[in-house]
Amino acid sequence: MTQILSPAAPLAGSAAVFPAEEFRARAAALQSRIRAEGADALLLTGPENIFWTAGRQTAGYFAFQALLVPAEGAPVLLVRQLEETGARADVWFDDIRTWQDGEDPATALAALVRAQDVQRLAVERTGWFVSPDMMTRIETTLDGICLLDGSGWTETLRAVKSPRELAALRLAAGYAEAGMAAAIEACRDGVSENAVAAAMTAAAINAGSEAMAMEPLVSSGPRSGIPHATWRRRLLAEGDGVFLELAASHDRYHAALMRSVWMGTPPQTAQRMMDTSLRALDAALAAMLPGRPCCAPHEAAQQVIDAAGFTAAFRKRAGYSMGAAFAPDWGEGAILSLFTGVDTALEPGMVFHLPITLRDYGRFTVGVSETVIVTETGAEPLSSLPRQITLR
């Protein structure tokens, strides 16, 4: 008779991206907020918030997972049974519960919450991975427990990065720069968008990047004038603008970079737009001083763009927060934006991506970006790659 042996359980936290003390400090800060709000516990379901608090990361977050953070004591993680081994390797605490395929995870969650004697439960309601149907089932199974809105509690704490997070972001920026340099070099007459995207991705991964939370953006010719277009086998030809953007990842922390290429000589309007983008980025970076509101960099860039007559070619925020990310978005735009009306003060340790793009919609896009760390004296760009449009 063949005996099937179970593999040894991984050492708790052996695959964690940071030491346990980093996560304990985060959980303690979150628990202070939970107590201040009068809740017994906070239920987290967003993969970024679970990762930030517990260290748990997986490609399998399409299956329901939840982190229960009590006002006192260690968190409890609920995952699909298949995910248990990875979860134990990631997290710094021991209490991990599972639900089986074929079982309603809402029922498993309710059993966990009731066993913790939680009477007032805060729930984040802004996560992307809990469907309205699932939320209804959760509310039904938790009948009798007072549910509070805990949306944004964790995100507020994520806005300022720790030294370890900043170190990861610097490494990610280096991977992104390697990918961008390779993509620019690959832009040649007759080369396909796919080949450019392959060169970009390969270089970033070879430099050290892990899985990226969103695919790179590579588009050429008229399609480069469509926001968020990706490669589609088109061959680069004389007269094409080429739009390039990616975010690379280190331990789930992402840094992004955007550059522009033109096959031949760009038309006068495109060059004027590019020159305006460069000036607008410089103005935004100069306005990124601690204590100033998040709207200040946007307004500085917008003034440059408006003065050049390209208001209609912009019409978006000047930037957004960066940090830990899972698909489908490489940014933390739901945490902080550099945009009109955002009066949150800039603080040292915040990180932003500033993509300054001007578009002739359906014809071309030109632009430039930097991922920057807010310091005590201003903004520190994480790339040294030239910003001007590259001519091929």
GROMACS .gro file of C-alpha atoms in nm:
model
  392
    1MET     CA    1   0.000   0.000   0.000
    2THR     CA    2   0.140   0.336  -0.103
    3GLN     CA    3   0.151   0.589   0.176
    4ILE     CA    4   0.090   0.951   0.080
    5LEU     CA    5   0.280   1.184   0.307
    6SER     CA    6   0.165   1.537   0.375
    7PRO     CA    7   0.434   1.797   0.314
    8ALA     CA    8   0.585   1.965   0.617
    9ALA     CA    9   0.403   2.281   0.713
   10PRO     CA   10   0.603   2.592   0.622
   11LEU     CA   11   0.755   2.795   0.899
   12ALA     CA   12   0.518   3.079   0.983
   13GLY     CA   13   0.622   3.395   0.801
   14SER     CA   14   0.910   3.224   0.618
   15ALA     CA   15   0.804   3.381   0.287
   16ALA     CA   16   0.703   3.719   0.429
   17VAL     CA   17   0.837   4.022   0.242
   18PHE     CA   18   0.916   4.210   0.566
   19PRO     CA   19   1.006   4.108   0.923
   20ALA     CA   20   0.719   4.037   1.162
   21GLU     CA   21   0.782   4.356   1.357
   22GLU     CA   22   0.691   4.564   1.051
   23PHE     CA   23   0.351   4.397   1.025
   24ARG     CA   24   0.293   4.405   1.402
   25ALA     CA   25   0.346   4.780   1.399
   26ARG     CA   26   0.098   4.820   1.113
   27ALA     CA   27  -0.161   4.604   1.290
   28ALA     CA   28  -0.112   4.804   1.611
   29ALA     CA   29  -0.170   5.132   1.427
   30LEU     CA   30  -0.484   4.990   1.267
   31GLN     CA   31  -0.608   4.862   1.603
   32SER     CA   32  -0.575   5.212   1.748
   33ARG     CA   33  -0.812   5.333   1.476
   34ILE     CA   34  -1.052   5.044   1.541
   35ARG     CA   35  -1.071   5.128   1.911
   36ALA     CA   36  -1.108   5.500   1.840
   37GLU     CA   37  -1.407   5.424   1.617
   38GLY     CA   38  -1.572   5.212   1.884
   39ALA     CA   39  -1.556   4.885   1.691
   40ASP     CA   40  -1.463   4.540   1.820
   41ALA     CA   41  -1.293   4.438   1.495
   42LEU     CA   42  -1.234   4.538   1.134
   43LEU     CA   43  -1.299   4.302   0.842
   44LEU     CA   44  -1.058   4.345   0.549
   45THR     CA   45  -1.123   4.186   0.209
   46GLY     CA   46  -0.912   4.392  -0.033
   47PRO     CA   47  -0.589   4.210  -0.130
   48GLU     CA   48  -0.376   4.523  -0.084
   49ASN     CA   49  -0.510   4.586   0.267
   50ILE     CA   50  -0.474   4.221   0.366
   51PHE     CA   51  -0.118   4.220   0.231
   52TRP     CA   52  -0.028   4.547   0.405
   53THR     CA   53  -0.158   4.425   0.742
   54ALA     CA   54  -0.074   4.054   0.733
   55GLY     CA   55   0.182   4.002   0.455
   56ARG     CA   56  -0.044   3.762   0.266
   57GLN     CA   57  -0.003   3.760  -0.111
   58THR     CA   58  -0.130   3.520  -0.375
   59ALA     CA   59  -0.249   3.509  -0.734
   60GLY     CA   60  -0.554   3.328  -0.600
   61TYR     CA   61  -0.731   3.628  -0.450
   62PHE     CA   62  -1.014   3.572  -0.698
   63ALA     CA   63  -1.135   3.330  -0.430
   64PHE     CA   64  -1.281   3.493  -0.121
   65GLN     CA   65  -1.036   3.581   0.154
   66ALA     CA   66  -1.081   3.795   0.463
   67LEU     CA   67  -0.869   3.925   0.748
   68LEU     CA   68  -1.038   3.989   1.081
   69VAL     CA   69  -0.839   4.244   1.281
   70PRO     CA   70  -0.965   4.260   1.643
   71ALA     CA   71  -0.934   4.571   1.854
   72GLU     CA   72  -0.697   4.371   2.074
   73GLY     CA   73  -0.488   4.064   1.998
   74ALA     CA   74  -0.365   3.897   1.680
   75PRO     CA   75  -0.558   3.894   1.350
   76VAL     CA   76  -0.734   3.590   1.208
   77LEU     CA   77  -0.710   3.506   0.837
   78LEU     CA   78  -0.977   3.318   0.641
   79VAL     CA   79  -0.874   3.169   0.306
   80ARG     CA   80  -0.974   2.898   0.063
   81GLN     CA   81  -0.832   2.564   0.182
   82LEU     CA   82  -0.602   2.542  -0.123
   83GLU     CA   83  -0.438   2.868  -0.011
   84GLU     CA   84  -0.354   2.760   0.345
   85THR     CA   85   0.005   2.649   0.283
   86GLY     CA   86   0.100   2.977   0.117
   87ALA     CA   87  -0.084   3.177   0.378
   88ARG     CA   88   0.109   3.015   0.662
   89ALA     CA   89   0.436   3.096   0.488
   90ASP     CA   90   0.336   3.460   0.440
   91VAL     CA   91   0.180   3.578   0.763
   92TRP     CA   92   0.327   3.653   1.105
   93PHE     CA   93   0.047   3.503   1.318
   94ASP     CA   94  -0.082   3.148   1.359
   95ASP     CA   95  -0.461   3.168   1.344
   96ILE     CA   96  -0.560   3.080   0.986
   97ARG     CA   97  -0.903   2.937   0.910
   98THR     CA   98  -1.011   2.780   0.581
   99TRP     CA   99  -1.324   2.723   0.379
  100GLN     CA  100  -1.358   2.429   0.143
  101ASP     CA  101  -1.460   2.430  -0.222
  102GLY     CA  102  -1.836   2.376  -0.226
  103GLU     CA  103  -1.879   2.559   0.103
  104ASP     CA  104  -2.024   2.910   0.128
  105PRO     CA  105  -1.736   3.130   0.249
  106ALA     CA  106  -1.989   3.373   0.398
  107THR     CA  107  -2.100   3.096   0.635
  108ALA     CA  108  -1.738   3.023   0.731
  109LEU     CA  109  -1.680   3.394   0.789
  110ALA     CA  110  -1.987   3.425   1.010
  111ALA     CA  111  -1.871   3.131   1.222
  112LEU     CA  112  -1.530   3.296   1.265
  113VAL     CA  113  -1.675   3.635   1.362
  114ARG     CA  114  -1.923   3.488   1.609
  115ALA     CA  115  -1.653   3.274   1.769
  116GLN     CA  116  -1.457   3.595   1.836
  117ASP     CA  117  -1.759   3.741   2.018
  118VAL     CA  118  -1.762   4.048   1.796
  119GLN     CA  119  -2.063   4.271   1.853
  120ARG     CA  120  -1.962   4.577   1.649
  121LEU     CA  121  -1.786   4.484   1.325
  122ALA     CA  122  -1.641   4.743   1.087
  123VAL     CA  123  -1.642   4.630   0.724
  124GLU     CA  124  -1.457   4.788   0.435
  125ARG     CA  125  -1.716   4.844   0.162
  126THR     CA  126  -1.494   4.980  -0.113
  127GLY     CA  127  -1.307   4.660  -0.202
  128TRP     CA  128  -1.331   4.537  -0.560
  129PHE     CA  129  -1.340   4.166  -0.487
  130VAL     CA  130  -1.659   4.129  -0.285
  131SER     CA  131  -1.958   4.118  -0.518
  132PRO     CA  132  -2.293   4.270  -0.419
  133ASP     CA  133  -2.425   3.915  -0.390
  134MET     CA  134  -2.140   3.814  -0.158
  135MET     CA  135  -2.187   4.124   0.056
  136THR     CA  136  -2.558   4.044   0.088
  137ARG     CA  137  -2.472   3.691   0.203
  138ILE     CA  138  -2.221   3.827   0.453
  139GLU     CA  139  -2.475   4.071   0.595
  140THR     CA  140  -2.737   3.794   0.616
  141THR     CA  141  -2.509   3.548   0.796
  142LEU     CA  142  -2.396   3.823   1.036
  143ASP     CA  143  -2.753   3.915   1.128
  144GLY     CA  144  -2.764   4.056   1.480
  145ILE     CA  145  -2.411   4.196   1.467
  146CYS     CA  146  -2.382   4.574   1.429
  147LEU     CA  147  -2.199   4.648   1.103
  148LEU     CA  148  -2.005   4.973   1.072
  149ASP     CA  149  -1.838   5.123   0.767
  150GLY     CA  150  -1.461   5.076   0.802
  151SER     CA  151  -1.376   5.188   0.450
  152GLY     CA  152  -1.056   5.389   0.427
  153TRP     CA  153  -0.922   5.311   0.772
  154THR     CA  154  -0.635   5.101   0.639
  155GLU     CA  155  -0.574   5.317   0.333
  156THR     CA  156  -0.511   5.622   0.550
  157LEU     CA  157  -0.226   5.436   0.720
  158ARG     CA  158  -0.085   5.309   0.389
  159ALA     CA  159  -0.034   5.660   0.247
  160VAL     CA  160   0.304   5.723   0.413
  161LYS     CA  161   0.555   5.448   0.340
  162SER     CA  162   0.800   5.297   0.587
  163PRO     CA  163   1.174   5.280   0.511
  164ARG     CA  164   1.136   4.915   0.407
  165GLU     CA  165   0.852   5.004   0.171
  166LEU     CA  166   1.056   5.287   0.020
  167ALA     CA  167   1.348   5.049  -0.037
  168ALA     CA  168   1.117   4.811  -0.224
  169LEU     CA  169   0.981   5.098  -0.435
  170ARG     CA  170   1.333   5.209  -0.529
  171LEU     CA  171   1.412   4.858  -0.652
  172ALA     CA  172   1.086   4.845  -0.848
  173ALA     CA  173   1.175   5.177  -1.011
  174GLY     CA  174   1.506   5.033  -1.126
  175TYR     CA  175   1.327   4.739  -1.287
  176ALA     CA  176   1.085   4.976  -1.459
  177GLU     CA  177   1.372   5.186  -1.593
  178ALA     CA  178   1.538   4.874  -1.737
  179GLY     CA  179   1.212   4.779  -1.907
  180MET     CA  180   1.156   5.126  -2.047
  181ALA     CA  181   1.510   5.155  -2.183
  182ALA     CA  182   1.468   4.820  -2.361
  183ALA     CA  183   1.132   4.924  -2.505
  184ILE     CA  184   1.272   5.249  -2.642
  185GLU     CA  185   1.563   5.065  -2.799
  186ALA     CA  186   1.323   4.813  -2.959
  187CYS     CA  187   1.122   5.084  -3.137
  188ARG     CA  188   1.240   5.049  -3.497
  189ASP     CA  189   1.071   5.072  -3.837
  190GLY     CA  190   0.883   4.750  -3.911
  191VAL     CA  191   0.902   4.618  -3.555
  192SER     CA  192   0.570   4.507  -3.406
  193GLU     CA  193   0.412   4.647  -3.092
  194ASN     CA  194   0.432   4.291  -2.958
  195ALA     CA  195   0.808   4.287  -2.998
  196VAL     CA  196   0.837   4.618  -2.815
  197ALA     CA  197   0.614   4.492  -2.533
  198ALA     CA  198   0.814   4.168  -2.516
  199ALA     CA  199   1.143   4.358  -2.491
  200MET     CA  200   1.000   4.586  -2.223
  201THR     CA  201   0.858   4.304  -2.012
  202ALA     CA  202   1.159   4.075  -2.050
  203ALA     CA  203   1.403   4.346  -1.947
  204ALA     CA  204   1.199   4.443  -1.642
  205ILE     CA  205   1.164   4.081  -1.532
  206ASN     CA  206   1.530   4.003  -1.597
  207ALA     CA  207   1.621   4.307  -1.388
  208GLY     CA  208   1.421   4.164  -1.098
  209SER     CA  209   1.053   4.251  -1.140
  210GLU     CA  210   0.789   4.015  -1.011
  211ALA     CA  211   0.433   3.993  -1.141
  212MET     CA  212   0.297   4.330  -1.250
  213ALA     CA  213  -0.043   4.444  -1.127
  214MET     CA  214  -0.140   4.572  -1.473
  215GLU     CA  215  -0.005   4.498  -1.817
  216PRO     CA  216   0.236   4.750  -1.974
  217LEU     CA  217   0.090   4.999  -2.220
  218VAL     CA  218   0.243   4.989  -2.568
  219SER     CA  219   0.060   5.151  -2.859
  220SER     CA  220   0.157   5.318  -3.183
  221GLY     CA  221   0.017   5.536  -3.460
  222PRO     CA  222  -0.349   5.638  -3.424
  223ARG     CA  223  -0.403   5.387  -3.144
  224SER     CA  224  -0.148   5.571  -2.932
  225GLY     CA  225  -0.413   5.842  -2.907
  226ILE     CA  226  -0.645   5.606  -2.720
  227PRO     CA  227  -0.599   5.604  -2.341
  228HIS     CA  228  -0.487   5.271  -2.192
  229ALA     CA  229  -0.442   5.097  -2.528
  230THR     CA  230  -0.218   4.790  -2.529
  231TRP     CA  231  -0.016   4.610  -2.796
  232ARG     CA  232  -0.204   4.450  -3.085
  233ARG     CA  233   0.057   4.327  -3.334
  234ARG     CA  234   0.071   4.657  -3.527
  235LEU     CA  235   0.399   4.728  -3.711
  236LEU     CA  236   0.574   5.057  -3.636
  237ALA     CA  237   0.617   5.283  -3.937
  238GLU     CA  238   0.753   5.625  -4.031
  239GLY     CA  239   0.540   5.903  -3.881
  240ASP     CA  240   0.407   5.700  -3.589
  241GLY     CA  241   0.401   5.819  -3.233
  242VAL     CA  242   0.469   5.541  -2.983
  243PHE     CA  243   0.334   5.554  -2.630
  244LEU     CA  244   0.515   5.348  -2.362
  245GLU     CA  245   0.422   5.299  -1.997
  246LEU     CA  246   0.480   5.026  -1.740
  247ALA     CA  247   0.500   4.961  -1.369
  248ALA     CA  248   0.744   4.705  -1.234
  249SER     CA  249   0.717   4.532  -0.898
  250HIS     CA  250   0.932   4.434  -0.601
  251ASP     CA  251   0.754   4.246  -0.322
  252ARG     CA  252   0.424   4.378  -0.465
  253TYR     CA  253   0.542   4.741  -0.443
  254HIS     CA  254   0.510   4.909  -0.783
  255ALA     CA  255   0.688   5.200  -0.948
  256ALA     CA  256   0.571   5.329  -1.287
  257LEU     CA  257   0.736   5.508  -1.577
  258MET     CA  258   0.615   5.662  -1.906
  259ARG     CA  259   0.808   5.778  -2.210
  260SER     CA  260   0.734   5.875  -2.572
  261VAL     CA  261   0.897   5.776  -2.902
  262TRP     CA  262   0.841   5.914  -3.251
  263MET     CA  263   0.925   5.731  -3.570
  264GLY     CA  264   1.087   6.007  -3.772
  265THR     CA  265   1.016   6.375  -3.710
  266PRO     CA  266   0.707   6.456  -3.500
  267PRO     CA  267   0.464   6.715  -3.634
  268GLN     CA  268   0.491   7.060  -3.482
  269THR     CA  269   0.182   7.013  -3.264
  270ALA     CA  270   0.311   6.689  -3.120
  271GLN     CA  271   0.646   6.847  -3.037
  272ARG     CA  272   0.475   7.144  -2.874
  273MET     CA  273   0.263   6.907  -2.669
  274MET     CA  274   0.572   6.714  -2.562
  275ASP     CA  275   0.756   7.031  -2.464
  276THR     CA  276   0.448   7.137  -2.263
  277SER     CA  277   0.433   6.799  -2.089
  278LEU     CA  278   0.796   6.835  -1.985
  279ARG     CA  279   0.740   7.184  -1.845
  280ALA     CA  280   0.421   7.075  -1.670
  281LEU     CA  281   0.599   6.783  -1.504
  282ASP     CA  282   0.878   7.014  -1.387
  283ALA     CA  283   0.619   7.252  -1.242
  284ALA     CA  284   0.436   6.972  -1.063
  285LEU     CA  285   0.758   6.837  -0.914
  286ALA     CA  286   0.859   7.184  -0.794
  287ALA     CA  287   0.522   7.216  -0.617
  288MET     CA  288   0.560   6.888  -0.425
  289LEU     CA  289   0.669   7.024  -0.089
  290PRO     CA  290   0.576   6.876   0.250
  291GLY     CA  291   0.280   7.056   0.402
  292ARG     CA  292   0.137   7.168   0.070
  293PRO     CA  293  -0.195   7.014  -0.038
  294CYS     CA  294  -0.214   6.732  -0.292
  295CYS     CA  295  -0.392   6.970  -0.530
  296ALA     CA  296  -0.085   7.194  -0.558
  297PRO     CA  297   0.119   6.980  -0.802
  298HIS     CA  298  -0.188   6.930  -1.020
  299GLU     CA  299  -0.268   7.300  -1.029
  300ALA     CA  300   0.094   7.384  -1.115
  301ALA     CA  301   0.089   7.142  -1.407
  302GLN     CA  302  -0.255   7.256  -1.518
  303GLN     CA  303  -0.144   7.619  -1.535
  304VAL     CA  304   0.138   7.529  -1.772
  305ILE     CA  305  -0.094   7.320  -1.989
  306ASP     CA  306  -0.365   7.585  -1.996
  307ALA     CA  307  -0.117   7.859  -2.088
  308ALA     CA  308   0.001   7.651  -2.385
  309GLY     CA  309  -0.358   7.608  -2.507
  310PHE     CA  310  -0.379   7.232  -2.446
  311THR     CA  311  -0.647   7.222  -2.176
  312ALA     CA  312  -0.870   6.985  -2.375
  313ALA     CA  313  -0.577   6.750  -2.435
  314PHE     CA  314  -0.530   6.683  -2.062
  315ARG     CA  315  -0.849   6.677  -1.850
  316LYS     CA  316  -0.728   6.437  -1.581
  317ARG     CA  317  -0.543   6.426  -1.250
  318ALA     CA  318  -0.170   6.492  -1.250
  319GLY     CA  319  -0.084   6.194  -1.035
  320TYR     CA  320  -0.177   5.926  -0.785
  321SER     CA  321  -0.028   5.739  -0.492
  322MET     CA  322   0.191   5.432  -0.548
  323GLY     CA  323   0.270   5.138  -0.323
  324ALA     CA  324   0.152   4.780  -0.281
  325ALA     CA  325  -0.068   4.674  -0.571
  326PHE     CA  326  -0.257   4.375  -0.707
  327ALA     CA  327  -0.433   4.347  -1.043
  328PRO     CA  328  -0.620   4.517  -1.195
  329ASP     CA  329  -0.443   4.842  -1.097
  330TRP     CA  330  -0.076   4.921  -1.041
  331GLY     CA  331  -0.150   5.241  -0.849
  332GLU     CA  332  -0.308   5.355  -0.525
  333GLY     CA  333  -0.529   5.615  -0.688
  334ALA     CA  334  -0.812   5.524  -0.454
  335ILE     CA  335  -0.595   5.638  -0.162
  336LEU     CA  336  -0.464   5.972  -0.283
  337SER     CA  337  -0.478   6.174  -0.604
  338LEU     CA  338  -0.292   6.484  -0.711
  339PHE     CA  339  -0.599   6.669  -0.831
  340THR     CA  340  -0.817   6.974  -0.780
  341GLY     CA  341  -0.991   6.980  -0.444
  342VAL     CA  342  -0.767   6.723  -0.272
  343ASP     CA  343  -0.646   6.915   0.032
  344THR     CA  344  -0.463   6.630   0.209
  345ALA     CA  345  -0.117   6.757   0.298
  346LEU     CA  346   0.186   6.605   0.131
  347GLU     CA  347   0.412   6.426   0.379
  348PRO     CA  348   0.764   6.284   0.360
  349GLY     CA  349   0.740   5.917   0.271
  350MET     CA  350   0.441   5.952   0.039
  351VAL     CA  351   0.502   5.815  -0.311
  352PHE     CA  352   0.330   5.929  -0.631
  353HIS     CA  353   0.332   5.858  -1.002
  354LEU     CA  354   0.292   6.173  -1.212
  355PRO     CA  355   0.190   6.083  -1.571
  356ILE     CA  356   0.166   6.408  -1.767
  357THR     CA  357   0.009   6.311  -2.099
  358LEU     CA  358  -0.134   6.530  -2.375
  359ARG     CA  359  -0.352   6.366  -2.639
  360ASP     CA  360  -0.486   6.437  -2.981
  361TYR     CA  361  -0.749   6.170  -2.927
  362GLY     CA  362  -0.744   5.897  -3.190
  363ARG     CA  363  -0.426   6.036  -3.349
  364PHE     CA  364  -0.142   6.036  -3.096
  365THR     CA  365  -0.038   6.078  -2.734
  366VAL     CA  366   0.284   6.226  -2.602
  367GLY     CA  367   0.384   6.241  -2.241
  368VAL     CA  368   0.632   6.177  -1.966
  369SER     CA  369   0.615   6.056  -1.608
  370GLU     CA  370   0.813   5.996  -1.293
  371THR     CA  371   0.747   5.800  -0.977
  372VAL     CA  372   0.867   6.019  -0.691
  373ILE     CA  373   0.916   6.003  -0.316
  374VAL     CA  374   0.812   6.308  -0.117
  375THR     CA  375   1.108   6.404   0.102
  376GLU     CA  376   1.169   6.667   0.369
  377THR     CA  377   1.273   6.913   0.098
  378GLY     CA  378   1.066   6.820  -0.208
  379ALA     CA  379   1.020   6.536  -0.456
  380GLU     CA  380   1.282   6.274  -0.541
  381PRO     CA  381   1.232   6.113  -0.886
  382LEU     CA  382   1.323   5.745  -0.890
  383SER     CA  383   1.436   5.733  -1.254
  384SER     CA  384   1.734   5.888  -1.431
  385LEU     CA  385   1.609   5.804  -1.782
  386PRO     CA  386   1.601   6.107  -2.016
  387ARG     CA  387   1.252   6.255  -2.042
  388GLN     CA  388   1.255   6.410  -2.388
  389ILE     CA  389   1.079   6.233  -2.675
  390THR     CA  390   1.306   5.978  -2.845
  391LEU     CA  391   1.329   6.011  -3.223
  392ARG     CA  392   1.375   5.702  -3.435
   0.00000   0.00000   0.00000
